């Protein structure tokens, strides 16, 4: 399978616990994005990377959220001290390099669903 | 005010009808306009991609962009039950390197 893969697909945790999600992008893509999606809403931008550099982080993102892409390949998204409001689908997407005419096409994984009890 | 506004629906039409989906936006810096389709429990997938104003056609799908009105549309001709999904408009800024912002999505149902 050469698509974007995310792990785990579903995580149930208690409020206050830390959780980490992993995303493996398509290998030739150097851009990687994290979005959050709640029921009935579109994906909300969280952050994105070009190679290992984090280029932008949403102002809406609390400092409990941190994302890394240490070697420019896979990425992790960690949420510390989870709250019930963090319950959502966390989507990862990757794309071709900037300047490529197809940069607008994001290839999404199937998401990691977080439920905070 | 959100940067991108989209009517959430739901929208239900009979098979074969022409469907019109729309978004408005407030940021005049947006230059790239996209429509994604999302089936239940799946990630979004790109349907149409246009740069600046104008029309683009791909099979039964036509995307229109009117930058003067900050309004974009997606038309689906001869709609099929398999078109039932959530349709998300998305856009990004002055460079193709900018982040992509999504609308809230319109849920569409095509009745056989």
mmCIF file of C-alpha atoms in Angstrom, chain B:
data_model
loop_
_atom_site.group_PDB
_atom_site.id
_atom_site.type_symbol
_atom_site.label_atom_id
_atom_site.label_comp_id
_atom_site.label_asym_id
_atom_site.label_seq_id
_atom_site.Cartn_x
_atom_site.Cartn_y
_atom_site.Cartn_z
ATOM 1 C CA UNK B 1 -16.310 35.198 10.551
ATOM 2 C CA UNK B 2 -14.822 32.091 9.005
ATOM 3 C CA UNK B 3 -12.498 32.527 6.036
ATOM 4 C CA UNK B 4 -14.525 29.987 4.054
ATOM 5 C CA UNK B 5 -18.300 29.571 4.342
ATOM 6 C CA UNK B 6 -20.205 26.582 3.006
ATOM 7 C CA UNK B 7 -23.839 25.563 3.442
ATOM 8 C CA UNK B 8 -23.774 22.295 5.429
ATOM 9 C CA UNK B 9 -26.962 20.931 3.879
ATOM 10 C CA UNK B 10 -28.005 18.158 3.909
ATOM 11 C CA UNK B 11 -28.990 18.295 0.262
ATOM 12 C CA UNK B 12 -31.125 15.492 -1.199
ATOM 13 C CA UNK B 13 -31.875 15.254 -4.924
ATOM 14 C CA UNK B 14 -33.203 12.539 -7.254
ATOM 15 C CA UNK B 15 -30.857 10.549 -9.469
ATOM 16 C CA UNK B 16 -30.102 12.352 -12.717
ATOM 17 C CA UNK B 17 -30.567 15.853 -11.302
ATOM 18 C CA UNK B 18 -28.033 18.644 -11.638
ATOM 19 C CA UNK B 19 -26.455 19.489 -8.299
ATOM 20 C CA UNK B 20 -25.029 22.895 -7.432
ATOM 21 C CA UNK B 21 -22.697 23.290 -4.453
ATOM 22 C CA UNK B 22 -21.275 26.634 -3.397
ATOM 23 C CA UNK B 23 -18.778 28.361 -1.131
ATOM 24 C CA UNK B 24 -17.988 31.963 -0.334
ATOM 25 C CA UNK B 25 -14.753 33.256 1.089
ATOM 26 C CA UNK B 26 -13.400 36.449 2.592
ATOM 27 C CA UNK B 27 -9.652 36.308 1.965
ATOM 28 C CA UNK B 28 -8.813 37.942 -1.369
ATOM 29 C CA UNK B 29 -5.358 36.321 -1.247
ATOM 30 C CA UNK B 30 -6.799 32.935 -2.139
ATOM 31 C CA UNK B 31 -5.659 31.882 -5.596
ATOM 32 C CA UNK B 32 -6.048 28.095 -5.635
ATOM 33 C CA UNK B 33 -9.489 26.558 -5.346
ATOM 34 C CA UNK B 34 -10.322 22.911 -4.837
ATOM 35 C CA UNK B 35 -13.242 20.566 -4.270
ATOM 36 C CA UNK B 36 -12.764 17.430 -2.233
ATOM 37 C CA UNK B 37 -15.199 14.557 -1.756
ATOM 38 C CA UNK B 38 -15.372 12.648 1.500
ATOM 39 C CA UNK B 39 -17.189 9.373 1.999
ATOM 40 C CA UNK B 40 -18.199 8.301 5.470
ATOM 41 C CA UNK B 41 -15.264 7.186 7.632
ATOM 42 C CA UNK B 42 -12.757 8.011 4.904
ATOM 43 C CA UNK B 43 -10.282 10.824 4.326
ATOM 44 C CA UNK B 44 -11.153 13.490 1.721
ATOM 45 C CA UNK B 45 -10.067 12.952 -1.894
ATOM 46 C CA UNK B 46 -9.483 15.646 -4.505
ATOM 47 C CA UNK B 47 -12.151 16.077 -7.178
ATOM 48 C CA UNK B 48 -11.320 19.366 -8.907
ATOM 49 C CA UNK B 49 -8.499 21.895 -8.759
ATOM 50 C CA UNK B 50 -8.520 25.356 -10.363
ATOM 51 C CA UNK B 51 -6.229 28.333 -10.308
ATOM 52 C CA UNK B 52 -7.684 31.872 -10.204
ATOM 53 C CA UNK B 53 -11.000 32.645 -11.926
ATOM 54 C CA UNK B 54 -12.785 30.675 -14.605
ATOM 55 C CA UNK B 55 -14.359 27.314 -15.285
ATOM 56 C CA UNK B 56 -12.955 23.822 -15.375
ATOM 57 C CA UNK B 57 -14.770 20.732 -16.548
ATOM 58 C CA UNK B 58 -13.990 17.075 -15.855
ATOM 59 C CA UNK B 59 -16.568 14.578 -16.969
ATOM 60 C CA UNK B 60 -19.821 15.214 -15.085
ATOM 61 C CA UNK B 61 -18.157 17.797 -12.816
ATOM 62 C CA UNK B 62 -17.689 21.516 -13.497
ATOM 63 C CA UNK B 63 -15.935 23.911 -11.136
ATOM 64 C CA UNK B 64 -16.444 27.662 -11.374
ATOM 65 C CA UNK B 65 -14.512 30.426 -9.650
ATOM 66 C CA UNK B 66 -15.629 34.062 -9.506
ATOM 67 C CA UNK B 67 -12.929 35.946 -7.649
ATOM 68 C CA UNK B 68 -14.695 39.292 -8.000
ATOM 69 C CA UNK B 69 -17.581 37.907 -5.933
ATOM 70 C CA UNK B 70 -15.390 35.603 -3.813
ATOM 71 C CA UNK B 71 -17.677 32.733 -4.789
ATOM 72 C CA UNK B 72 -16.930 29.250 -6.059
ATOM 73 C CA UNK B 73 -19.269 26.524 -7.302
ATOM 74 C CA UNK B 74 -19.244 22.847 -8.169
ATOM 75 C CA UNK B 75 -21.848 21.459 -10.550
ATOM 76 C CA UNK B 76 -22.566 17.753 -10.871
ATOM 77 C CA UNK B 77 -24.510 16.680 -13.966
ATOM 78 C CA UNK B 78 -26.484 13.447 -14.239
ATOM 79 C CA UNK B 79 -26.013 12.793 -10.531
ATOM 80 C CA UNK B 80 -25.653 9.165 -9.430
ATOM 81 C CA UNK B 81 -26.278 7.481 -6.063
ATOM 82 C CA UNK B 82 -22.507 6.899 -5.883
ATOM 83 C CA UNK B 83 -22.088 10.704 -5.741
ATOM 84 C CA UNK B 84 -23.659 10.659 -2.261
ATOM 85 C CA UNK B 85 -20.937 12.019 0.005
ATOM 86 C CA UNK B 86 -19.807 15.180 1.763
ATOM 87 C CA UNK B 87 -18.315 17.783 -0.570
ATOM 88 C CA UNK B 88 -15.685 20.114 0.828
ATOM 89 C CA UNK B 89 -14.475 23.274 -0.846
ATOM 90 C CA UNK B 90 -10.883 24.221 -0.094
ATOM 91 C CA UNK B 91 -8.586 27.048 -1.005
ATOM 92 C CA UNK B 92 -5.088 28.353 -0.514
ATOM 93 C CA UNK B 93 -3.235 31.580 -0.883
ATOM 94 C CA UNK B 94 -0.879 33.496 -3.121
ATOM 95 C CA UNK B 95 1.557 30.652 -3.487
ATOM 96 C CA UNK B 96 0.961 26.999 -3.962
ATOM 97 C CA UNK B 97 3.046 26.624 -0.817
ATOM 98 C CA UNK B 98 0.386 28.126 1.433
ATOM 99 C CA UNK B 99 -1.735 26.127 3.821
ATOM 100 C CA UNK B 100 -5.063 24.823 2.529
ATOM 101 C CA UNK B 101 -8.236 25.956 4.288
ATOM 102 C CA UNK B 102 -11.429 23.885 4.068
ATOM 103 C CA UNK B 103 -15.101 24.791 4.219
ATOM 104 C CA UNK B 104 -17.376 22.915 6.610
ATOM 105 C CA UNK B 105 -18.681 20.590 3.879
ATOM 106 C CA UNK B 106 -22.089 19.963 2.279
ATOM 107 C CA UNK B 107 -23.639 16.549 2.764
ATOM 108 C CA UNK B 108 -25.219 15.365 -0.472
ATOM 109 C CA UNK B 109 -27.602 12.457 -0.951
ATOM 110 C CA UNK B 110 -28.720 11.219 -4.374
ATOM 111 C CA UNK B 111 -31.998 9.292 -4.237
ATOM 112 C CA UNK B 112 -32.295 6.366 -6.701
#
